[in-house]
Every structure is written in C-alpha cells, then in structure tokens.
Amino acid sequence: MKKMFKVVKREYLERVKKKSFLIGTILGPLLMGGIIFAPALFMKFTPESVVKIAVIDGSGVIFDKIESALSDTLPDGTNKYELRKIETSGLELNTIKRDLNLEIESDVIDGYLVLPEDVVKESKATFFGKKLGNIKTMERFESAIDNVVISERLKREGLEYDVVGKLVKEVEIEMIQIKEGEEEAGKGFDSIFMSTMVFIMLLYMSILMWGIVVQRSVIEEKNNRVIEVMLSSLRPIDLLLGKIIGVGAVGLTQYLIWVTCALVFALYGLSLGGPVAEIAANLSPATMAYFVVYYLLGFFFYATMFAGVGAVCNTDQEAQQLQQPIVLCLVFTIIVPMMIIQNPDGMFATLLSLIPMFTPIVMFMRINILTPPAWQILLSILIMLGAIYISALISAKIFRIGILMYGKRPDMREIFKWMKRA
Amino acid sequence: MLSIKNVTKRYDGHTAVDDLSLVVEPGGIYGLLGPNGAGKTTTIRMIMNIIQPDEGSIDIFDAPLSEKTKEKIGYLPEERGMYRKMKVLDHLVFLGEIKGIDRSTAVMRANEWLDRVELGDWRDKEVEALSKGMQQKIQFISTVLHDPQLVILDEPFSGLDPINTQILKDIIITMKNEGRTVILSTHLMDQVEKLCERICLINKGRKVLEGKLSELKLKFSKNVVSMRFSGDKKILEGYPDVEKISEFGNDLSINLKDGADPNRILSFAIEKGQVERYEIGEISLHDIFIIKVKEKGGELDEEDV
C-alpha cells in the first residue's frame, strides 16, 4: 500500500507539474462550451446588413403596407429592409425579371418579390434571390407579407385585423421543471440541454483522454524497460493501481478546479438575471457532485481496460487497434443523448444508464434532465463499482504477464489463457 | 542467502532454464556465467519473482521472495530503463522510496552517491539529458541506494568504457568488503575472473560447473600443460598419460589423464625432441568453459564466449 502511494505520488506530480495540464484545464471547458454554444453565438453576432428587395406588386395595393410592416431598424437606426417598387406599366414581366436578375448578379439588390394580381385571394407569391439561406431574414420577410395579406383579406370581409388577432391569440405555456419536489424557476429546457451537453462532452473527453494517458504510460514504461526495476521493488498490482489512481487524481484535480469555477460562476451568475442566470441555475452543487462521481466511476472503469490494452501492446499504433472497441463504447454514449432526451425515463434510457460501459455519461445526463429514482442512481453506482472491480481484476492478470512480453502481440486466445493462469 | 532448487522454465518451443540448482552463500561475489542465451537473465528474473518458474523452487534469505525481502535486494536488470523526463535526484529518491527507505534518507544517500560518481552537478537535470554512460551510473546508484544486503547485477559492464568499468569494479569490491553479497551475471568471463570467489557456469539452461574459482582453476590447470615442441607430435599422443592434444599454432595444449604427473611428460618430451616452452597451465575461465561444454558433448557458438 505504502509503495503504491509512492507510485501514485510520482504519476500525479509528474503530470500536474506539466504545462499541458494547465492548458488542458483551461481549454477543456472553453472548447466544449465553444463547440456547443458557438453556433448560437455566431448567429447572434453575425453583423446584420441592409436587405435590398425589389417588389413587383401585381395587385397594386400591398406594397405600401409591406413597407410599413417591415420597419425593422439596424443598430445604427437605419432601416433594415430597403424596398423598391417596380412599376410594371406596359412592360413584359419577363423583361423586368431579366433586368432584375442582372441587378441581383451585380449585387445591387438582394432579391425581388413577385406578387401576382390575385395574391390576396390565392396566397401565392414568388421570391427570387441569390442567397436564400438566411433563415432569420426570410422568416421575418415572410411573416410580414403574411400579416399584410391576411389583414387585407380580413378588411375585405369587413373585419378588423387587431380584433381578430386578439380573438385567435394562442395560449402560451410556461415550462417549469420540478426537481426533487421543488419548482425550478427560470430554467428553460434549452439551457438544461445545452449545459448538460457541455458536461457530457467534458466527461467523455476526460474519461477518454486520461484513460489513454494510463495506456500510454504503461506502454512507455514497457518500452523504456523501467518496468523491471519497478517489479523488483513492488507487486505488479501496486504498480497498476498506482498508475491508475495517480492519473485519475490528476483528472480529479482538473474536475475540482472546474467545479469550483462553475459554482463561483453560479453564485455570481444567479444575481445577474437573464440567460446567464438560466445557465447558472443548472450548476447546482448536487449536479457538480454527480459530475465528479461519474467522472471517477467512468475513469476507473475505462482506465483499467486501457491499462490492459497497454500491457499487451508494444507501441501506441498497436494499441490504437486494440483500444477501438473500448473507444467505440464511449463514442456511442455521446451519440445517444438525442435519443435519450426524447424519453429520458424510457426503457431504453433506463437500461442504458445501468450498463457499465454507458452508465457514467447516460446516467449523469438523465440525472440532469429529470432526476431518476434514487434507487436507480444508487444502483448505477453499485454496478459501476462492481464493474470496476472485475475490470481491474482481469486487467491486473493481463498486466502481470503482458508487461514483460516484448515482440509479437499476443492474440485474444493467448490473452484469455493469461487470465486463467495468472 | 540464495538457493535455487531444480528450477525449470520453458517458453513455447524451448527450455530457457533446465533443472538448475545452485546455492549462493552469504558474502563475497558470485559469478553467474555463460554465453548469451544461456539462461542467466531468465534465472535472475525468476529469483526476483518477475517471472515464475514452471518447476522447482527458489528461496532467498531462507524463504520464498516476499515484498519485505525485496527491500533487502538491489537489482540491476540487463534491460536498462529509467523515467526519461524525471530529474536525476527525483528519480533516485523515488526508486529508493519504493524500496522502503524514507525520503530524507533517500535524498541524503542519493546526493552522496552522485558526488561519489562525480555526477553531483547533474542532480537537477532530466534523465534524458544524460549520456548513456552517466545514465548507467545513475541506474547503478538506484540499485544500491537502499543499502541492500544482496546485490544482483545483470551484465553491469555492458556499454561502459574502461574507466567507468574500473569505477564500477571498485565499487563492487567495496561492497564485498562491506559484507554484502553480490551476484554478478555476465557473458564476459575474463571480466569477472579477478572479481568472483565462486562461480556457476551455465550453458543452454543447464549448469555446467559450479564451485570456488580458485579450486576450479587448480583442478583444471593440473591436467593441462602447454608446450612448444619441435618434434613429432604423434610420439606425444602415444604417451600413456596423455588424454588429448590440441594444437594452437606452434603451441600444443595437452590434457593429461587424472592423476598424471605433469613432470613425467616433460622429461619424456625432452628425450624425444626440442622443448622450447613449457608451462603447467594457468587456465582461463574461458578455456575451462570450453572444456566442460565439449566434455558434455554440447555445441558452442565460439562468438558467444
């Protein structure tokens, strides 16, 4: 035991002292948060520009109303939509379109709208443009025309748009999550999902990364032959556990730093209100505790397997082949959230969260979304502990023999033989 | 100190160590000798319980190896390895600590040893910055840092220049004088001839010869004479005392039958021809090895010896 802790200490200090640890600790959450929040932020901060649109108004009555409906302004106060009415007097539609197409080509306008004479009756119009991709702009544009056309129709029927609007107003349902019997104020589902995804990605990344660090360190020790000196001083199991615990502790340090930052942020963020408070509300101490617990369980389970892989391989390349089934299990767990989110309490999600390979990430996700029954959480932890024990036992046997094998990599049959013999 | 009883280790297809038995008494330097592939390293790894024998048993300090006895042993493996990114002093202290000595003792002794082998200026450098010879010295220090009673050195001189070889030899002799037991495994027999008191020669996993070096030499040299003789060799071959004659250029190496008096063949040779040189052989370990292996009908790859 004492010697094992010397190994733990060495593995821990040698890694924590490295610059890459600091960089990883800072960059990890930024990266994961970036991947998940970037698209939304990107949309938000894309600079808006004036949209120039030509309108061929066949009905002759709609243009002015559309223009006044699209009164959005840019941050600098100018109008966002610049509409130009095209007079059709005596000209062929195709001739006008040809001219407008050229204007689009030379970027004079962004597009043009053709409103046929009977637009109010038929509800059909056509938009021509080069870039049809900007969903936000197009949606706004469409709804403006909608409103104008509908109100025009209502007027023809002798109805007032505003009055009808009030009559057909939809019921707004506010979603409030009940967690542990308490109302969770101000938590939109989106924010739960987003922040859960950040944590899941962090779990995935760190379990995989630190697991592979263990594997690498076994291979390295094997390759530089330091292993024989080690074995003349302590038992293989001390070395194996020392390595795994040492590396696991490095990861844990990282987690504690993250969790501390998250809690400080939560404390501060709640008072800010708005979307920040929404995210902050998800960073409860309980969530953070589960975050750390499932990291530890996941890490020890996967790291023992990675150590076994390392013990039978001589190079990282060899190991990459053999580690694939293990890595795939992990990858699978970050693909399934989409399925789980639809029915986090369903059979599929529940079962998945109780299979050791998937427990850490899937159970953590379920806990975040709906708080499963306590017995399920407890069971998942017990199952993980049992799985870690078995995985460590098997790994220790492979390790015992594998670490002194050089040359040809043993095939699966030989590895099974070792498990029985050792 | 160490007793190996009927130990056998097989790898698929070949037997690395075959029914080997030997006893190492406390004190002195014991040579485990034999060509490459003879089974020396396998034997040592079994002593250290790094691999397990298929048959037989090994007792060390009168019991099978335990975690506690590991602390009384210093082991320098044939395959040299260190944590390349660690600082020299940290490395030594770590290896000392896992051998059971406390940190402050480890630091103190490591510093003493570094000064002794003139590597004191390197204590804060990373291991990989050191030359191969320096690394080897560091590794040797880590072997003895915890003050072991038994020191097992597997090919300790390989890769060392003559100066460092001499430094290492001096340290080994010092250790012997301090009452430690040293087991020295090597294929370079002439290297250890002047160091070892007792030896065990192994070849192809089997023991060829074991005993006190001085007695072995006496025993073998008594029966061998070397002679530069200008005359008909056939006359000598016919002499009743002669077991066998081998020719080395101008010299003849004559194996006499047990109990034969070396002087008789000299006077016989003088009668029959001209004797230019005559010596009751000082025999080298190398020659003893060849004689014994050939005696047993074994084959020998000369390059290995």
PDB file of N, CA and C in Angstrom, chain A residues 3 6-7 9-10 14 17 221 224-226 228-235 400 404, chain B residues 45 48-50 52 67 70-71 75 77 79-83 86 94 97-99 139:
ATOM      1  N   LYS A   3       3.891   1.573  -0.865  1.00  0.00           N
ATOM      2  CA  LYS A   3       4.642   1.708  -2.109  1.00  0.00           C
ATOM      3  C   LYS A   3       3.737   2.142  -3.252  1.00  0.00           C
ATOM      4  N   LYS A   6       3.490   5.726  -3.292  1.00  0.00           N
ATOM      5  CA  LYS A   6       4.662   6.392  -3.869  1.00  0.00           C
ATOM      6  C   LYS A   6       4.498   6.482  -5.379  1.00  0.00           C
ATOM      7  N   VAL A   7       3.965   5.412  -5.961  1.00  0.00           N
ATOM      8  CA  VAL A   7       3.736   5.429  -7.414  1.00  0.00           C
ATOM      9  C   VAL A   7       2.665   6.463  -7.755  1.00  0.00           C
ATOM     10  N   LYS A   9       1.965   9.118  -6.140  1.00  0.00           N
ATOM     11  CA  LYS A   9       2.550  10.446  -5.967  1.00  0.00           C
ATOM     12  C   LYS A   9       3.394  10.821  -7.190  1.00  0.00           C
ATOM     13  N   ARG A  10       4.202   9.864  -7.637  1.00  0.00           N
ATOM     14  CA  ARG A  10       5.060  10.159  -8.781  1.00  0.00           C
ATOM     15  C   ARG A  10       4.233  10.467 -10.029  1.00  0.00           C
ATOM     16  N   GLU A  14       4.337  14.245 -11.584  1.00  0.00           N
ATOM     17  CA  GLU A  14       4.974  14.397 -12.888  1.00  0.00           C
ATOM     18  C   GLU A  14       4.008  15.001 -13.901  1.00  0.00           C
ATOM     19  N   LYS A  17       2.657  18.897 -12.802  1.00  0.00           N
ATOM     20  CA  LYS A  17       3.670  19.927 -12.962  1.00  0.00           C
ATOM     21  C   LYS A  17       3.813  20.370 -14.421  1.00  0.00           C
ATOM     22  N   GLU A 221       6.412   2.689 -20.122  1.00  0.00           N
ATOM     23  CA  GLU A 221       7.192   2.028 -19.088  1.00  0.00           C
ATOM     24  C   GLU A 221       7.744   0.697 -19.602  1.00  0.00           C
ATOM     25  N   ASN A 224      10.596   1.646 -22.273  1.00  0.00           N
ATOM     26  CA  ASN A 224      11.897   2.077 -21.775  1.00  0.00           C
ATOM     27  C   ASN A 224      12.408   1.147 -20.672  1.00  0.00           C
ATOM     28  N   ARG A 225      11.742   0.023 -20.535  1.00  0.00           N
ATOM     29  CA  ARG A 225      12.218  -1.098 -19.704  1.00  0.00           C
ATOM     30  C   ARG A 225      12.381  -0.762 -18.227  1.00  0.00           C
ATOM     31  N   VAL A 226      11.743   0.312 -17.820  1.00  0.00           N
ATOM     32  CA  VAL A 226      11.878   0.677 -16.423  1.00  0.00           C
ATOM     33  C   VAL A 226      11.045  -0.295 -15.579  1.00  0.00           C
ATOM     34  N   GLU A 228      11.069  -3.416 -15.189  1.00  0.00           N
ATOM     35  CA  GLU A 228      11.709  -4.493 -14.450  1.00  0.00           C
ATOM     36  C   GLU A 228      12.237  -4.016 -13.092  1.00  0.00           C
ATOM     37  N   VAL A 229      12.748  -2.778 -13.105  1.00  0.00           N
ATOM     38  CA  VAL A 229      13.208  -2.198 -11.845  1.00  0.00           C
ATOM     39  C   VAL A 229      12.021  -2.061 -10.891  1.00  0.00           C
ATOM     40  N   MET A 230      10.900  -1.608 -11.459  1.00  0.00           N
ATOM     41  CA  MET A 230       9.714  -1.419 -10.636  1.00  0.00           C
ATOM     42  C   MET A 230       9.274  -2.744 -10.017  1.00  0.00           C
ATOM     43  N   LEU A 231       9.251  -3.775 -10.848  1.00  0.00           N
ATOM     44  CA  LEU A 231       8.761  -5.060 -10.360  1.00  0.00           C
ATOM     45  C   LEU A 231       9.700  -5.689  -9.342  1.00  0.00           C
ATOM     46  N   SER A 232      10.975  -5.256  -9.356  1.00  0.00           N
ATOM     47  CA  SER A 232      11.871  -5.805  -8.345  1.00  0.00           C
ATOM     48  C   SER A 232      11.638  -5.100  -7.010  1.00  0.00           C
ATOM     49  N   SER A 233      10.793  -4.073  -7.021  1.00  0.00           N
ATOM     50  CA  SER A 233      10.539  -3.343  -5.779  1.00  0.00           C
ATOM     51  C   SER A 233       9.121  -3.512  -5.269  1.00  0.00           C
ATOM     52  N   LEU A 234       8.167  -3.679  -6.186  1.00  0.00           N
ATOM     53  CA  LEU A 234       6.786  -3.787  -5.719  1.00  0.00           C
ATOM     54  C   LEU A 234       5.998  -4.779  -6.574  1.00  0.00           C
ATOM     55  N   ARG A 235       4.774  -5.058  -6.120  1.00  0.00           N
ATOM     56  CA  ARG A 235       3.959  -6.027  -6.842  1.00  0.00           C
ATOM     57  C   ARG A 235       3.340  -5.364  -8.072  1.00  0.00           C
ATOM     58  N   ARG A 400       0.056  -8.378 -15.446  1.00  0.00           N
ATOM     59  CA  ARG A 400       1.096  -9.183 -14.796  1.00  0.00           C
ATOM     60  C   ARG A 400       1.983  -9.875 -15.823  1.00  0.00           C
ATOM     61  N   LEU A 404       5.851  -7.915 -19.380  1.00  0.00           N
ATOM     62  CA  LEU A 404       7.198  -8.422 -19.662  1.00  0.00           C
ATOM     63  C   LEU A 404       7.291  -9.066 -21.028  1.00  0.00           C
TER      64      LEU A 404
ATOM     65  N   ARG B  45      15.582 -13.264 -13.311  1.00  0.00           N
ATOM     66  CA  ARG B  45      14.195 -12.793 -13.251  1.00  0.00           C
ATOM     67  C   ARG B  45      13.342 -13.711 -12.377  1.00  0.00           C
ATOM     68  N   MET B  48      14.035 -12.854  -8.817  1.00  0.00           N
ATOM     69  CA  MET B  48      13.316 -11.633  -8.438  1.00  0.00           C
ATOM     70  C   MET B  48      11.795 -11.800  -8.506  1.00  0.00           C
ATOM     71  N   ASN B  49      11.361 -12.989  -8.874  1.00  0.00           N
ATOM     72  CA  ASN B  49       9.917 -13.274  -8.961  1.00  0.00           C
ATOM     73  C   ASN B  49       9.224 -12.394  -9.990  1.00  0.00           C
ATOM     74  N   ILE B  50       9.997 -11.974 -10.982  1.00  0.00           N
ATOM     75  CA  ILE B  50       9.380 -11.196 -12.060  1.00  0.00           C
ATOM     76  C   ILE B  50       8.695 -12.159 -13.013  1.00  0.00           C
ATOM     77  N   GLN B  52       7.720 -16.512 -13.118  1.00  0.00           N
ATOM     78  CA  GLN B  52       7.654 -17.663 -12.220  1.00  0.00           C
ATOM     79  C   GLN B  52       8.209 -18.914 -12.906  1.00  0.00           C
ATOM     80  N   GLU B  67       7.519  -9.335  -0.342  1.00  0.00           N
ATOM     81  CA  GLU B  67       7.667  -7.893  -0.569  1.00  0.00           C
ATOM     82  C   GLU B  67       8.713  -7.316   0.377  1.00  0.00           C
ATOM     83  N   LYS B  70      12.249  -8.080  -0.823  1.00  0.00           N
ATOM     84  CA  LYS B  70      12.631  -7.266  -1.990  1.00  0.00           C
ATOM     85  C   LYS B  70      13.428  -6.032  -1.548  1.00  0.00           C
ATOM     86  N   GLU B  71      13.113  -5.549  -0.353  1.00  0.00           N
ATOM     87  CA  GLU B  71      13.783  -4.349   0.142  1.00  0.00           C
ATOM     88  C   GLU B  71      15.242  -4.599   0.518  1.00  0.00           C
ATOM     89  N   TYR B  75      18.647  -4.725  -7.442  1.00  0.00           N
ATOM     90  CA  TYR B  75      18.652  -5.463  -8.710  1.00  0.00           C
ATOM     91  C   TYR B  75      18.910  -4.511  -9.870  1.00  0.00           C
ATOM     92  N   PRO B  77      18.775  -4.641 -13.680  1.00  0.00           N
ATOM     93  CA  PRO B  77      18.386  -5.525 -14.783  1.00  0.00           C
ATOM     94  C   PRO B  77      19.301  -5.350 -15.993  1.00  0.00           C
ATOM     95  N   GLU B  79      18.159  -5.141 -19.005  1.00  0.00           N
ATOM     96  CA  GLU B  79      17.498  -4.115 -19.819  1.00  0.00           C
ATOM     97  C   GLU B  79      17.451  -2.836 -19.005  1.00  0.00           C
ATOM     98  N   ARG B  80      18.219  -1.832 -19.419  1.00  0.00           N
ATOM     99  CA  ARG B  80      18.279  -0.605 -18.644  1.00  0.00           C
ATOM    100  C   ARG B  80      17.066   0.258 -18.940  1.00  0.00           C
ATOM    101  N   GLY B  81      16.479   0.795 -17.912  1.00  0.00           N
ATOM    102  CA  GLY B  81      15.337   1.678 -18.158  1.00  0.00           C
ATOM    103  C   GLY B  81      15.183   2.710 -17.066  1.00  0.00           C
ATOM    104  N   MET B  82      14.829   3.911 -17.460  1.00  0.00           N
ATOM    105  CA  MET B  82      14.599   4.975 -16.486  1.00  0.00           C
ATOM    106  C   MET B  82      13.442   5.843 -16.965  1.00  0.00           C
ATOM    107  N   TYR B  83      12.905   6.631 -16.038  1.00  0.00           N
ATOM    108  CA  TYR B  83      11.890   7.608 -16.423  1.00  0.00           C
ATOM    109  C   TYR B  83      12.627   8.794 -17.013  1.00  0.00           C
ATOM    110  N   MET B  86      12.118  12.501 -15.762  1.00  0.00           N
ATOM    111  CA  MET B  86      12.290  12.876 -14.358  1.00  0.00           C
ATOM    112  C   MET B  86      13.661  13.475 -14.118  1.00  0.00           C
ATOM    113  N   PHE B  94      12.774   8.489  -5.748  1.00  0.00           N
ATOM    114  CA  PHE B  94      11.561   7.680  -5.971  1.00  0.00           C
ATOM    115  C   PHE B  94      11.886   6.186  -5.888  1.00  0.00           C
ATOM    116  N   GLU B  97      12.481   5.198  -2.412  1.00  0.00           N
ATOM    117  CA  GLU B  97      11.259   5.153  -1.605  1.00  0.00           C
ATOM    118  C   GLU B  97      10.461   3.882  -1.845  1.00  0.00           C
ATOM    119  N   ILE B  98      10.390   3.448  -3.106  1.00  0.00           N
ATOM    120  CA  ILE B  98       9.614   2.225  -3.326  1.00  0.00           C
ATOM    121  C   ILE B  98      10.395   0.993  -2.860  1.00  0.00           C
ATOM    122  N   LYS B  99      11.650   1.201  -2.494  1.00  0.00           N
ATOM    123  CA  LYS B  99      12.394   0.112  -1.848  1.00  0.00           C
ATOM    124  C   LYS B  99      12.267   0.215  -0.332  1.00  0.00           C
ATOM    125  N   GLN B 139      21.698   4.465 -12.786  1.00  0.00           N
ATOM    126  CA  GLN B 139      20.934   3.254 -12.556  1.00  0.00           C
ATOM    127  C   GLN B 139      21.619   2.349 -11.531  1.00  0.00           C
TER     128      GLN B 139
END
